Structures are given as C-alpha cells and as structure tokens.
Short mmCIF file of C-alpha atoms in Angstrom, two decimals:
data_model
loop_
_atom_site.label_atom_id
_atom_site.label_comp_id
_atom_site.label_asym_id
_atom_site.label_seq_id
_atom_site.Cartn_x
_atom_site.Cartn_y
_atom_site.Cartn_z
CA MET A 1 0.91 9.01 24.83
CA ALA A 2 -0.90 12.32 25.16
CA ARG A 3 -3.40 11.28 22.49
CA ARG A 4 -4.30 8.11 24.63
CA VAL A 5 -4.95 10.21 27.71
CA ASP A 6 -6.96 12.79 25.65
CA ASN A 7 -9.19 10.10 24.29
CA LYS A 8 -9.70 8.81 27.91
CA TRP A 9 -11.20 12.05 29.00
CA VAL A 10 -13.35 12.28 25.71
CA SER A 11 -14.47 8.65 26.40
CA THR A 12 -15.33 9.71 30.02
CA ILE A 13 -17.56 12.59 28.98
CA ALA A 14 -19.32 10.45 26.39
CA SER A 15 -20.04 7.78 29.07
CA ILE A 16 -21.43 10.36 31.39
CA TRP A 17 -23.80 11.65 28.64
CA ILE A 18 -24.97 8.19 27.85
CA GLN A 19 -25.55 7.35 31.46
CA ALA A 20 -27.46 10.57 32.01
CA SER A 21 -29.90 9.52 29.29
CA CYS A 22 -30.37 5.81 29.52
CA GLY A 23 -32.07 5.43 32.90
CA ALA A 24 -35.56 5.04 31.53
CA SER A 25 -36.37 2.14 33.90
CA TYR A 26 -36.42 4.53 36.71
CA THR A 27 -39.31 6.55 35.08
CA PHE A 28 -41.83 3.48 34.99
CA GLY A 29 -43.88 5.44 37.65
CA ILE A 30 -44.76 8.08 35.09
CA TYR A 31 -46.52 5.82 32.59
CA SER A 32 -47.35 2.83 34.75
CA SER A 33 -50.97 4.08 35.35
CA THR A 34 -51.44 4.62 31.54
CA LEU A 35 -50.00 1.17 30.74
CA LYS A 36 -52.36 -0.46 33.44
CA SER A 37 -55.51 1.34 32.22
CA SER A 38 -54.79 0.78 28.43
CA GLN A 39 -54.07 -2.92 28.81
CA SER A 40 -56.89 -3.43 31.54
CA TYR A 41 -54.20 -5.01 33.99
CA SER A 42 -54.69 -5.69 37.69
CA GLN A 43 -52.17 -4.56 40.15
CA SER A 44 -50.67 -7.99 40.34
CA THR A 45 -50.26 -8.03 36.36
CA LEU A 46 -48.84 -4.58 36.28
CA ASP A 47 -46.27 -5.77 39.00
CA THR A 48 -45.39 -8.87 36.85
CA VAL A 49 -44.68 -6.58 33.93
CA SER A 50 -42.57 -4.30 36.01
CA VAL A 51 -40.61 -7.45 37.38
CA PHE A 52 -39.65 -8.16 33.74
CA LYS A 53 -38.48 -4.65 33.51
CA ASP A 54 -36.33 -5.28 36.57
CA ILE A 55 -34.91 -8.54 35.20
CA GLY A 56 -34.06 -6.81 32.00
CA ALA A 57 -32.45 -3.92 33.71
CA ASN A 58 -30.39 -5.91 36.16
CA ALA A 59 -29.73 -9.26 34.61
CA GLY A 60 -26.87 -8.11 32.43
CA VAL A 61 -24.84 -11.27 32.06
CA ILE A 62 -25.16 -11.14 28.31
CA SER A 63 -23.80 -7.63 28.20
CA GLY A 64 -20.83 -8.62 30.49
CA LEU A 65 -20.02 -11.59 28.29
CA LEU A 66 -20.22 -9.46 25.17
CA TYR A 67 -18.06 -6.69 26.66
CA SER A 68 -15.31 -9.33 27.76
CA ALA A 69 -15.33 -10.58 24.16
CA VAL A 70 -15.05 -7.42 22.38
CA THR A 71 -12.39 -5.95 24.73
CA GLU A 72 -10.32 -9.14 24.99
CA LYS A 73 -6.63 -8.57 25.07
CA ARG A 74 -4.68 -9.70 22.13
CA GLY A 75 -0.96 -10.31 22.17
CA ARG A 76 1.01 -9.10 19.13
CA SER A 77 4.81 -9.17 19.09
CA GLY A 78 4.91 -9.47 22.75
CA ARG A 79 2.77 -6.43 23.34
CA SER A 80 -0.73 -6.49 24.82
CA VAL A 81 -3.36 -4.53 23.15
CA LEU A 82 -6.93 -3.80 24.08
CA SER A 83 -9.40 -4.07 21.21
CA PRO A 84 -11.42 -0.71 20.79
CA GLY A 85 -14.65 -2.73 20.87
CA PRO A 86 -17.05 -1.30 23.54
CA TRP A 87 -18.96 0.66 20.91
CA LEU A 88 -20.28 -2.80 19.73
CA VAL A 89 -21.97 -3.30 23.15
CA LEU A 90 -23.45 0.16 22.92
CA LEU A 91 -24.83 -0.55 19.44
CA ALA A 92 -26.44 -3.79 20.65
CA GLY A 93 -27.99 -1.79 23.62
CA ALA A 94 -29.30 0.91 21.31
CA VAL A 95 -31.13 -1.49 19.07
CA GLN A 96 -32.82 -3.19 21.96
CA PHE A 97 -33.71 0.18 23.66
CA PHE A 98 -35.56 1.38 20.62
CA ALA A 99 -37.37 -1.80 19.69
CA GLY A 100 -38.56 -2.42 23.26
CA TYR A 101 -39.93 1.13 23.95
CA PHE A 102 -41.34 1.44 20.50
CA LEU A 103 -43.29 -1.68 20.85
CA ILE A 104 -44.52 -0.68 24.29
CA TRP A 105 -45.77 2.65 22.84
CA ALA A 106 -47.44 0.99 19.89
CA SER A 107 -49.38 -1.33 22.25
CA VAL A 108 -50.50 1.60 24.60
CA VAL A 109 -51.75 3.78 21.74
CA GLY A 110 -53.30 1.14 19.69
CA VAL A 111 -51.07 1.02 16.73
CA ILE A 112 -50.80 -2.84 17.30
CA ASN A 113 -53.50 -5.09 18.87
CA ARG A 114 -53.24 -5.36 22.65
CA PRO A 115 -50.61 -8.00 23.22
CA PRO A 116 -50.91 -10.92 25.68
CA VAL A 117 -49.30 -10.28 29.03
CA ALA A 118 -46.37 -12.53 28.21
CA VAL A 119 -45.62 -10.54 25.02
CA MET A 120 -45.83 -7.15 26.91
CA CYS A 121 -43.37 -8.67 29.46
CA LEU A 122 -41.07 -9.48 26.61
CA PHE A 123 -41.32 -5.93 25.19
CA MET A 124 -40.59 -4.51 28.75
CA TRP A 125 -37.60 -6.96 29.21
CA MET A 126 -36.16 -5.98 25.89
CA ALA A 127 -36.33 -2.22 26.66
CA ALA A 128 -34.84 -2.45 30.13
CA HIS A 129 -32.26 -5.17 29.08
CA ALA A 130 -30.61 -2.53 26.84
CA GLN A 131 -29.69 -0.46 29.84
CA THR A 132 -27.33 -3.14 31.11
CA PHE A 133 -25.33 -2.85 27.71
CA PHE A 134 -24.87 0.94 28.36
CA ASN A 135 -24.19 0.61 32.05
CA THR A 136 -21.67 -2.27 31.73
CA THR A 137 -19.82 -0.45 28.98
CA ASP A 138 -19.53 2.86 30.88
CA VAL A 139 -18.81 1.43 34.25
CA VAL A 140 -16.21 -1.14 33.31
CA SER A 141 -14.56 1.12 30.78
CA GLY A 142 -14.34 3.80 33.59
CA VAL A 143 -12.70 1.29 36.01
CA HIS A 144 -10.11 0.27 33.29
CA ASN A 145 -9.40 4.10 32.50
CA PHE A 146 -9.18 5.07 36.17
CA SER A 147 -8.26 1.90 38.00
CA ASP A 148 -6.64 3.79 40.80
CA TYR A 149 -9.86 5.50 41.52
CA SER A 150 -12.37 2.83 40.97
CA GLY A 151 -14.67 3.80 43.81
CA THR A 152 -14.85 7.39 42.54
CA ILE A 153 -15.45 6.63 38.92
CA VAL A 154 -17.95 3.93 39.68
CA GLY A 155 -19.88 6.53 41.91
CA ILE A 156 -19.84 9.08 39.04
CA MET A 157 -21.19 6.66 36.46
CA LYS A 158 -23.74 5.06 38.67
CA GLY A 159 -24.58 8.57 39.96
CA PHE A 160 -25.43 9.91 36.63
CA LEU A 161 -27.40 6.77 35.81
CA GLY A 162 -29.48 7.57 39.03
CA LEU A 163 -29.96 11.04 37.89
CA SER A 164 -31.08 10.08 34.41
CA GLY A 165 -34.65 9.40 35.62
CA ALA A 166 -35.21 12.89 36.98
CA ILE A 167 -33.55 14.26 33.81
CA LEU A 168 -35.90 12.29 31.51
CA ILE A 169 -38.83 13.49 33.58
CA GLN A 170 -37.73 17.08 33.08
CA VAL A 171 -37.93 16.35 29.38
CA TYR A 172 -41.51 14.97 29.89
CA TYR A 173 -42.55 18.02 31.89
CA THR A 174 -41.01 20.56 29.27
CA MET A 175 -42.24 18.94 26.03
CA LEU A 176 -44.86 16.31 26.82
CA LYS A 177 -46.59 17.19 30.00
CA ASP A 178 -49.64 15.12 30.67
CA GLN A 179 -48.92 12.90 27.67
CA PRO A 180 -47.46 9.75 29.25
CA SER A 181 -48.06 7.75 26.08
CA ALA A 182 -45.98 10.25 24.10
CA PHE A 183 -43.24 9.98 26.83
CA ILE A 184 -42.88 6.21 25.99
CA LEU A 185 -42.14 7.15 22.36
CA MET A 186 -39.68 9.72 23.50
CA LEU A 187 -37.95 6.99 25.54
CA ALA A 188 -37.59 4.99 22.44
CA ILE A 189 -35.97 7.76 20.45
CA LEU A 190 -33.92 10.11 22.78
CA PRO A 191 -31.60 7.64 24.58
CA THR A 192 -31.11 5.57 21.42
CA THR A 193 -30.05 8.71 19.48
CA VAL A 194 -27.56 9.80 22.31
CA SER A 195 -25.98 6.28 22.44
CA LEU A 196 -25.59 6.00 18.65
CA VAL A 197 -23.89 9.46 18.36
CA LEU A 198 -21.48 8.90 21.12
CA MET A 199 -20.68 5.14 21.04
CA LEU A 200 -17.49 5.39 18.86
CA LEU A 201 -15.97 7.79 21.58
CA VAL A 202 -16.25 5.20 24.43
CA ARG A 203 -12.91 3.28 24.49
CA ILE A 204 -10.56 1.76 26.94
CA TYR A 205 -7.17 3.21 27.77
CA ASP A 206 -5.52 1.53 30.77
CA THR A 207 -3.63 4.55 31.71
CA ASN A 208 -3.28 6.35 35.11
CA ALA A 209 -1.90 9.78 36.07
CA MET A 210 -1.65 11.55 39.38
CA GLY A 211 -3.68 14.49 38.02
CA ASP A 212 -6.64 12.43 37.21
CA LYS A 213 -8.11 12.99 40.76
CA LYS A 214 -8.84 16.65 40.43
CA HIS A 215 -10.41 16.23 37.15
CA LEU A 216 -12.67 13.38 38.48
CA ASN A 217 -13.51 15.73 41.44
CA SER A 218 -14.61 18.25 38.86
CA PHE A 219 -17.11 15.69 37.37
CA SER A 220 -18.29 15.02 40.86
CA ALA A 221 -18.94 18.62 41.55
CA VAL A 222 -20.95 19.07 38.33
CA ALA A 223 -22.92 15.98 39.24
CA LEU A 224 -23.89 17.42 42.73
CA ILE A 225 -24.75 20.81 41.19
CA ILE A 226 -27.18 19.10 38.67
CA ALA A 227 -28.68 16.95 41.49
CA GLY A 228 -29.30 20.14 43.62
CA TYR A 229 -30.70 22.04 40.63
CA LEU A 230 -33.04 19.11 39.83
CA MET A 231 -34.23 18.87 43.40
CA ILE A 232 -34.99 22.68 43.50
CA LEU A 233 -36.93 22.31 40.15
CA ILE A 234 -38.89 19.24 41.54
CA VAL A 235 -39.79 21.20 44.76
CA LEU A 236 -40.93 24.31 42.64
CA GLU A 237 -43.05 22.22 40.32
CA ASN A 238 -44.80 20.70 43.44
CA ILE A 239 -45.61 24.18 44.92
CA PHE A 240 -46.15 26.29 41.71
CA THR A 241 -47.82 25.76 38.39
CA MET A 242 -44.93 26.70 36.13
CA PRO A 243 -45.88 28.26 32.76
CA LEU A 244 -44.37 26.87 29.51
CA TRP A 245 -41.88 29.55 29.11
CA SER A 246 -40.37 28.95 32.65
CA ARG A 247 -40.16 25.25 31.91
CA ILE A 248 -38.25 25.86 28.67
CA LEU A 249 -35.91 28.19 30.50
CA THR A 250 -35.23 25.72 33.34
CA PHE A 251 -34.62 22.93 30.80
CA ILE A 252 -32.03 25.10 28.94
CA VAL A 253 -30.20 25.64 32.25
CA LEU A 254 -30.29 21.77 32.70
CA LEU A 255 -28.78 21.30 29.33
CA PHE A 256 -26.02 23.83 29.96
CA LEU A 257 -25.25 21.97 33.24
CA LEU A 258 -25.10 18.76 31.40
CA PHE A 259 -22.54 20.17 28.99
CA TRP A 260 -20.49 21.73 31.68
CA PRO A 261 -18.27 18.70 32.20
CA LEU A 262 -16.95 19.31 28.77
CA LYS A 263 -14.95 22.12 30.26
CA THR A 264 -13.20 19.72 32.50
CA VAL A 265 -12.41 17.36 29.47
CA LEU A 266 -10.84 20.40 27.59
CA VAL A 267 -8.81 21.45 30.60
CA ALA A 268 -7.46 17.93 31.07
CA MET A 269 -6.54 17.60 27.38
CA ARG A 270 -4.70 21.00 27.43
CA GLU A 271 -2.84 19.96 30.43
CA GLU A 272 -1.77 16.74 28.94
CA ARG A 273 -0.51 18.53 25.91
CA GLU A 274 1.23 21.03 28.18
CA GLY A 275 2.78 18.14 30.26
CA SER A 276 1.42 19.81 33.55
CA SER A 277 -1.27 17.32 34.45
CA GLU A 278 0.86 15.79 37.26
CA PRO A 279 0.40 17.74 40.50
CA SER A 280 3.17 18.03 43.11
CA SER A 281 3.18 15.65 46.04
CA SER A 282 1.88 18.33 48.33
CA GLU A 283 -1.24 18.77 46.20
CA GLN A 284 -2.24 15.07 46.22
CA SER A 285 -5.06 13.86 48.25
CA PRO A 286 -3.99 11.26 51.04
CA LEU A 287 -7.22 9.40 50.17
CA LEU A 288 -6.07 8.30 46.74
CA GLU A 289 -2.45 9.24 46.64
CA ASN A 290 -0.09 6.56 45.16
CA PRO A 291 -2.44 3.62 45.06
CA PRO A 292 -0.68 0.20 45.62
CA GLN A 293 0.82 -1.42 42.67
CA VAL A 294 1.38 -4.53 44.81
CA VAL A 295 -1.90 -6.13 45.93
CA PRO A 296 -2.96 -9.30 47.55
CA GLU A 297 -2.97 -12.40 45.48
CA LYS A 298 -6.93 -12.64 46.02
CA VAL A 299 -7.24 -9.38 44.05
CA SER A 300 -4.37 -9.58 41.61
CA LYS A 301 -5.59 -13.02 40.30
CA ASP A 302 -8.66 -12.34 38.28
CA MET A 303 -11.45 -14.85 38.69
CA ASN A 304 -13.87 -15.70 36.04
CA LEU A 305 -17.63 -16.20 36.72
CA ILE A 306 -17.46 -20.02 37.45
CA GLN A 307 -14.44 -19.54 39.75
CA ALA A 308 -16.28 -16.59 41.62
CA MET A 309 -19.40 -18.85 41.97
CA ARG A 310 -17.32 -21.36 43.89
CA THR A 311 -16.67 -18.99 46.68
CA GLY A 312 -18.81 -18.21 49.68
CA ASP A 313 -18.35 -14.43 49.30
CA PHE A 314 -20.08 -14.54 45.90
CA TRP A 315 -23.22 -16.06 47.45
CA LEU A 316 -23.31 -13.88 50.51
CA LEU A 317 -23.05 -10.85 48.23
CA PHE A 318 -25.72 -12.24 45.99
CA ILE A 319 -28.11 -12.89 48.92
CA ALA A 320 -27.51 -9.43 50.30
CA MET A 321 -28.35 -7.95 46.98
CA VAL A 322 -31.66 -10.06 46.78
CA CYS A 323 -32.79 -8.49 50.09
CA GLY A 324 -31.42 -4.97 49.61
CA LEU A 325 -31.81 -4.19 45.92
CA GLY A 326 -34.91 -6.45 45.70
CA SER A 327 -36.80 -4.61 48.49
CA GLY A 328 -35.65 -1.27 47.30
CA LEU A 329 -36.75 -1.79 43.62
CA ALA A 330 -40.11 -3.14 44.94
CA THR A 331 -40.59 0.17 46.60
CA ILE A 332 -39.60 2.21 43.57
CA ASN A 333 -41.87 0.20 41.28
CA ASN A 334 -44.90 0.74 43.60
CA ILE A 335 -44.32 4.28 44.70
CA SER A 336 -47.20 5.66 42.40
CA GLN A 337 -49.70 3.17 43.74
CA ILE A 338 -48.75 3.84 47.34
CA GLY A 339 -49.20 7.53 46.76
CA GLU A 340 -52.58 6.90 45.07
CA SER A 341 -53.78 4.73 48.06
CA LEU A 342 -52.75 7.40 50.54
CA GLY A 343 -54.54 10.14 48.58
CA TYR A 344 -51.52 12.01 46.95
CA SER A 345 -52.24 14.14 43.98
CA THR A 346 -50.77 13.36 40.61
CA VAL A 347 -48.18 16.13 40.90
CA GLU A 348 -47.07 14.92 44.29
CA ILE A 349 -46.75 11.33 43.02
CA ASN A 350 -44.60 12.59 40.12
CA THR A 351 -42.64 14.61 42.52
CA LEU A 352 -41.87 11.44 44.53
CA VAL A 353 -40.90 9.57 41.40
CA SER A 354 -38.56 12.30 40.43
CA LEU A 355 -37.08 12.79 43.99
CA LEU A 356 -36.33 8.97 44.02
CA SER A 357 -34.05 9.51 41.17
CA ILE A 358 -32.21 12.25 43.21
CA TRP A 359 -31.94 10.13 46.25
CA ASN A 360 -30.76 7.23 44.02
CA PHE A 361 -28.07 9.51 42.62
CA LEU A 362 -26.91 10.75 46.00
CA GLY A 363 -26.56 7.07 47.16
CA ARG A 364 -24.67 5.97 44.11
CA PHE A 365 -22.35 8.98 43.90
CA GLY A 366 -21.82 9.25 47.62
CA ALA A 367 -21.12 5.66 48.28
CA GLY A 368 -18.44 5.55 45.79
CA TYR A 369 -16.48 8.55 47.18
CA VAL A 370 -17.25 8.05 50.85
CA SER A 371 -16.28 4.36 50.77
CA ASP A 372 -12.88 5.31 49.51
CA VAL A 373 -12.58 7.87 52.28
CA LEU A 374 -13.79 5.43 55.04
CA LEU A 375 -11.61 2.62 53.68
CA TYR A 376 -8.30 4.55 53.25
CA LYS A 377 -8.58 7.09 56.21
CA ARG A 378 -10.66 5.17 58.72
CA GLY A 379 -10.25 1.49 57.78
CA PHE A 380 -14.06 0.92 57.51
CA THR A 381 -14.45 -1.57 54.66
CA ARG A 382 -17.17 -1.48 51.87
CA PRO A 383 -18.99 -4.48 53.10
CA PHE A 384 -19.40 -2.77 56.43
CA LEU A 385 -20.78 0.33 54.75
CA MET A 386 -23.13 -1.81 52.65
CA ALA A 387 -24.40 -3.54 55.84
CA PHE A 388 -25.07 -0.04 57.41
CA THR A 389 -27.16 0.92 54.38
CA LEU A 390 -29.24 -2.21 54.71
CA LEU A 391 -29.96 -1.28 58.32
CA VAL A 392 -30.94 2.21 57.37
CA MET A 393 -33.26 0.76 54.53
CA THR A 394 -34.97 -1.43 57.17
CA ALA A 395 -35.91 1.72 58.94
CA GLY A 396 -37.05 3.39 55.68
CA HIS A 397 -39.45 0.52 54.99
CA ILE A 398 -40.93 0.61 58.57
CA ILE A 399 -41.42 4.45 58.14
CA ILE A 400 -43.43 3.89 54.85
CA ALA A 401 -45.38 1.09 56.48
CA SER A 402 -46.50 3.26 59.35
CA GLY A 403 -48.65 5.32 56.75
CA PHE A 404 -48.63 8.63 58.58
CA SER A 405 -48.89 11.91 56.67
CA GLY A 406 -45.49 12.69 55.03
CA ASN A 407 -43.82 9.56 55.89
CA LEU A 408 -43.85 8.39 52.45
CA TYR A 409 -41.54 11.30 51.66
CA VAL A 410 -39.24 10.49 54.55
CA GLY A 411 -39.21 6.75 53.87
CA SER A 412 -38.49 7.09 50.15
CA VAL A 413 -35.48 9.26 50.97
CA LEU A 414 -33.97 6.64 53.14
CA VAL A 415 -34.86 3.76 50.71
CA GLY A 416 -33.77 5.67 47.63
CA VAL A 417 -30.30 6.66 49.07
CA CYS A 418 -29.60 3.18 50.36
CA TYR A 419 -30.75 1.58 47.20
CA GLY A 420 -28.34 3.84 45.32
CA CYS A 421 -25.47 3.11 47.84
CA GLN A 422 -25.73 -0.59 47.24
CA TRP A 423 -25.62 -0.14 43.44
CA SER A 424 -22.33 1.72 43.69
CA LEU A 425 -20.80 -0.42 46.40
CA MET A 426 -21.61 -3.76 44.86
CA PRO A 427 -19.60 -3.48 41.59
CA THR A 428 -16.49 -2.03 43.55
CA ILE A 429 -16.59 -4.90 46.10
CA THR A 430 -16.80 -7.35 43.20
CA SER A 431 -13.76 -5.80 41.49
CA GLU A 432 -11.82 -5.87 44.70
CA ILE A 433 -12.51 -9.50 45.81
CA PHE A 434 -12.76 -11.08 42.34
CA GLY A 435 -10.53 -8.91 40.18
CA ILE A 436 -11.21 -6.57 37.28
CA GLY A 437 -10.71 -8.96 34.43
CA HIS A 438 -14.22 -10.24 34.46
CA MET A 439 -15.81 -7.62 36.49
CA GLY A 440 -18.66 -6.87 34.00
CA THR A 441 -19.84 -10.48 33.91
CA ILE A 442 -19.63 -11.10 37.72
CA PHE A 443 -21.25 -7.96 38.99
CA ASN A 444 -23.96 -8.34 36.42
CA THR A 445 -24.55 -11.84 37.68
CA ILE A 446 -24.77 -10.75 41.24
CA ALA A 447 -27.19 -8.01 40.02
CA ILE A 448 -29.62 -10.59 39.07
CA GLY A 449 -30.66 -10.69 42.85
CA SER A 450 -32.38 -7.41 42.34
CA PRO A 451 -35.12 -8.68 40.00
CA VAL A 452 -35.28 -11.98 42.00
CA GLY A 453 -35.97 -10.06 45.07
CA SER A 454 -38.32 -7.53 43.29
CA TYR A 455 -40.37 -10.39 41.76
CA ILE A 456 -40.88 -12.14 45.15
CA LEU A 457 -41.61 -8.86 47.01
CA SER A 458 -43.52 -6.98 44.25
CA VAL A 459 -45.72 -9.74 42.83
CA ARG A 460 -45.97 -12.32 45.69
CA VAL A 461 -46.22 -9.83 48.58
CA ILE A 462 -47.10 -6.28 47.57
CA GLY A 463 -49.22 -7.12 44.59
CA TYR A 464 -50.99 -9.99 46.26
CA ILE A 465 -51.84 -8.14 49.43
CA TYR A 466 -52.93 -5.01 47.31
CA ASP A 467 -55.30 -7.08 45.21
CA GLU A 468 -56.61 -8.90 48.39
CA GLU A 469 -57.51 -5.52 49.87
CA ALA A 470 -58.81 -3.89 46.66
CA THR A 471 -62.39 -3.29 46.12
CA GLY A 472 -64.62 -2.07 43.19
CA GLU A 473 -64.36 -2.74 39.51
CA ASP A 474 -61.10 -0.86 39.00
CA ASN A 475 -59.30 -3.06 41.55
CA SER A 476 -58.20 -0.01 43.54
CA CYS A 477 -57.33 0.28 47.26
CA TYR A 478 -57.27 3.18 49.45
CA GLY A 479 -55.70 3.67 52.85
CA THR A 480 -52.89 2.50 54.94
CA ARG A 481 -54.09 -1.17 54.84
CA CYS A 482 -53.18 -1.41 51.21
CA PHE A 483 -49.43 -1.50 51.84
CA MET A 484 -48.72 -1.63 55.71
CA LEU A 485 -48.20 -5.40 56.01
CA SER A 486 -46.22 -5.47 52.77
CA PHE A 487 -43.68 -2.97 53.90
CA PHE A 488 -43.18 -4.63 57.31
CA ILE A 489 -42.37 -7.81 55.28
CA LEU A 490 -39.88 -5.70 53.22
CA ALA A 491 -38.30 -4.32 56.40
CA SER A 492 -37.82 -7.94 57.67
CA VAL A 493 -36.17 -8.88 54.45
CA ALA A 494 -33.83 -5.89 54.43
CA PHE A 495 -32.88 -6.61 58.03
CA PHE A 496 -31.88 -10.32 56.98
CA GLY A 497 -29.80 -8.75 54.23
CA PHE A 498 -28.01 -6.78 56.87
CA LEU A 499 -27.21 -9.90 58.93
CA VAL A 500 -25.97 -11.58 55.75
CA ASP A 501 -23.70 -8.64 54.81
CA LEU A 502 -22.27 -8.66 58.37
CA VAL A 503 -21.12 -12.25 57.63
CA LEU A 504 -19.44 -11.04 54.43
CA PHE A 505 -17.84 -8.15 56.48
CA PHE A 506 -16.34 -10.51 58.88
CA ARG A 507 -15.13 -12.97 56.25
CA THR A 508 -13.39 -10.34 54.21
CA ARG A 509 -11.98 -8.14 57.27
CA SER A 510 -8.60 -9.74 57.19
CA PHE A 511 -8.47 -9.45 53.40
CA TYR A 512 -9.06 -5.68 53.48
CA LYS A 513 -6.57 -5.35 56.37
CA LEU A 514 -4.01 -6.94 54.01
CA VAL A 515 -5.03 -4.45 51.32
CA LEU A 516 -4.41 -1.55 53.60
CA HIS A 517 -1.14 -2.88 54.95
CA ARG A 518 0.11 -3.36 51.41
CA ARG A 519 -0.93 0.05 50.48
CA SER A 520 0.81 1.63 53.50
CA GLN A 521 3.95 -0.25 52.72
CA HIS A 522 3.82 1.06 49.17
CA SER A 523 3.37 4.62 50.29
CA GLN A 524 6.19 4.42 52.62
CA LEU A 525 8.40 3.15 49.91
CA THR A 526 7.38 5.98 47.56
CA ALA A 527 7.90 8.48 50.20
CA ALA A 528 11.41 7.14 50.89
CA ASP A 529 12.20 7.32 47.18
CA GLU A 530 11.29 10.82 47.06
#
C-alpha cells in the first residue's frame, strides 16, 4: 500500500514538470512576427494559422478517447485494476509535438520550401494538438489520484501549464535572445525530451489519504513562489538591459524553484513509510476535511460523451466557453499586433506576452483553490464563479478597446486572469455534473468551444477589421482604430457568455445544494463516530 501512495507522489511531480514545459502554444507571440514575415502572410492569414493552433491545443477529444482506452478498468478475479497506460498518451503527444514544431522551424528558416497556408495550418495544428495529450493525462490522472481534492489538483496542473509559457520564454531570453526561429526549434526539442524522460512515471492510483492536503498545499505554495519570481524577472527585464551572466544566474534560480517540489515528494514518501501521513482531526482543514463518500445520483453515475451531449447543461457550458475562452484566446493571439499598433517596443510586447502567462497561471491556480473555499464554506457554486469571471473579462475587453496609454497592461491582466479561471473551472464543473469516468473526453469536447470562438473572433472580426484599416505594402496598421471596434465586439460576446452562464448557475443550483447537504450529513456522521 505504501508503494502505491509513494508512486502517486512521484506521478504528481512528473506531471507538474511536464505541465511546466509543454505550454508552447502560449508563446506564439514570440515568433508570430517572424512567421508572418518569413511566409509573407497578411494579418488575416496569420490569424488563420493561429486559429489552427487553437484548434489543436483545445480540441483534445482524441486524447480523451485514447486516455479512456488505455486506463480502462479491467476486472480480474472480482478485483478491479487500473491499467498503467497513461504513458502511451504522453508518447503520442511527444511524437506530435516534435514533428509539428520541427516542420514549422524548417519552413521558417528555409530548410524546406515555403509550404502552402493549408500545410502550415496542419503543422501548427499538429504541434499544438500534442499539448492536449499532455494536459489530459496530467489533469485526469491527478483527479483520479486526488479525487477528494479535485479543484485543488486541477488548479495546480492547469496553473503550471499557464506558467509554462513564461518559463519557456525565460529559456528564450537566456539562451536564444533575439533568435525567434531558433526558439521554434527549441520548442520541438525541450518539451518532447521532458515528456519522454518522465512519461513512465505518470500513473493512476485511486487512493486518498487525509494527509494529502498539506502536501498539495506545498505544491501550491511553490507554484505561487515561481509565479512571483517570474513576474519580478519580467519587470526587471522591461526596466533594465540584463547582461548574459545575470540572465544565466536568474535562470539557474528558476530551475532550482522548479525542482523544489521534489522535496515535498520526498517528505510525503517518508511519512507514508513511517505511517504518519494522516493528520489529527484538529489539523484538518474544514474546507476539504472528510469529503462526502455518498454523492447525488447525478454525480455518482458517470455519463459518457453521448449522454452528456443530450443534456442542456452540456450545451450551456459549451456556449459559455465559446464566448469566454474564445474571446480570451483571441486577445492572447493578437497581443503582439495590438502592442505594435499602439507603438509598444519589442521588449514591452515580449513583456506583455510573458505577463499573460503569469495572469493565466493565477487564474488557473486561484480558481481551483478559491472555488473549493467558496463552495464548501460560503455555498457559492462554481458556475456562479465562472459567470463572475466572464463579467470581469467583459470589463477587460472594454479597457483594451479604449486604447489609452497603459490600458493594454490593465486589460490584459483582467482578460488573462479570467481566461485562466475558466480553464480551471470548466474541467472541475464537468467532473461534478457528468462524473469522472469519461471526464477527459467530455471536458476536451467542451474545450472545442475555445478554438471555435477564437476563429470567429480572431479571423472574422479582429483580422478582418485590422486588414480593412491597414495601409502600405506591409499591411500594417497603427493607432487605436486598428482594434477598438474589435474589442467592443469581444466585450459584447463575453457579456453574452456571462448571461448564458447565469442560466447554467440557476439550472444547477439545486444540484449543488444537494451536494452540500450530503456532504454536511457525512461530516456529521463522521464526527459522531469519532
């Protein structure tokens, strides 16, 4: 038994490191201008390519189906055993990751002839689609391994994925500064290597222990420290010209912080061996103490994808994600071009791209933890919190549309945080409403709403309006007119998503009340037994 729990912690740290390295889709702004110039793309064409990146990074139905297949429960002698198969999903992702980014790099530097736009879209889709294999494996395995703390573990995994963009950009600044084409090659090699080295360690152990919470909190603390450190680095790089030795030193510190969670793993393993991992009842958090073992039928009965798609809740959540994730992703993909049109320097634009990863992390991590607190202490459901984030995102789009000096920083903070919140809340809501059995397939299907919304808003709205306003041979546009109308439209779309999510909130309110009631009953019974 101790070995199983030990392996659970090793699996968790391996998943964290994979998540911290695989978020290459969030670094598109670093090399988008090089891709645009080397391939002679217009803004609309570049947006079309970026949409295929979004489709690949978010349409993870295949990864969900593969994950369900290789982790299927098999009965033997009356005993249910989980196949140790998640590494197969990671291997499939690694192959796609390398092939996609390597072909993009070969196209940019001229190793192969300039491909047609459709072929470049295929390369971009392949590279980004690999991310869903990593993300599905790490998130769903984490929920299996810490089912009593699903909001927290999803927040940790999604949070490190959000941080990965800033981490990869620090690699760029340290080793490949002002070489965006070499950065693309690095994206083909580094995340692939990390996933191949660690893939056999990621496994499923459906175990729970009272002492899990304090160790998960340690992971969370390290994640917050890394986010704070990266934010300080980004600000310093924006103010000062850092020499090579200082960039190397700060990168070594970053690597130390990334390896710091290994200490938590060793402590957890030692405590399991000593039989002292279970804290006394006085040490347990009222937030996650004694999660309910008896749950409402709607949760306990796992739905498959077809069954989920027959419910109104599925489509309300899908439409809300089209509006929220779609408008947020459209902003992230165009942040470089917005900065250029407003006269920001290259360093300032790169700073915006990096900071978006930090805000993305804070949203992903914070929503997972805070939603548990609000649900179990205050009774505020996750759909309610998601509706609130959509309302704040509406304000962020309006601030960006105003075009005043500095507003791009403020607006990007609001949009980035809220975008990250929705990525953390959506999988958790999915597991609660539709069950954990086919969680990977269902939440990846709902995530298709992100590229759907991004395509409509990036290509048909932002790209079209930008090209209409552009002048000169280089198809460039300068001034607030380039994006003002586009972001007022994005604000309207986000507000519509807010209204849709309110409907989901009212539809599921009685369901969440039942969840809380059953949990309260279970806690009272446990207290009486003690």
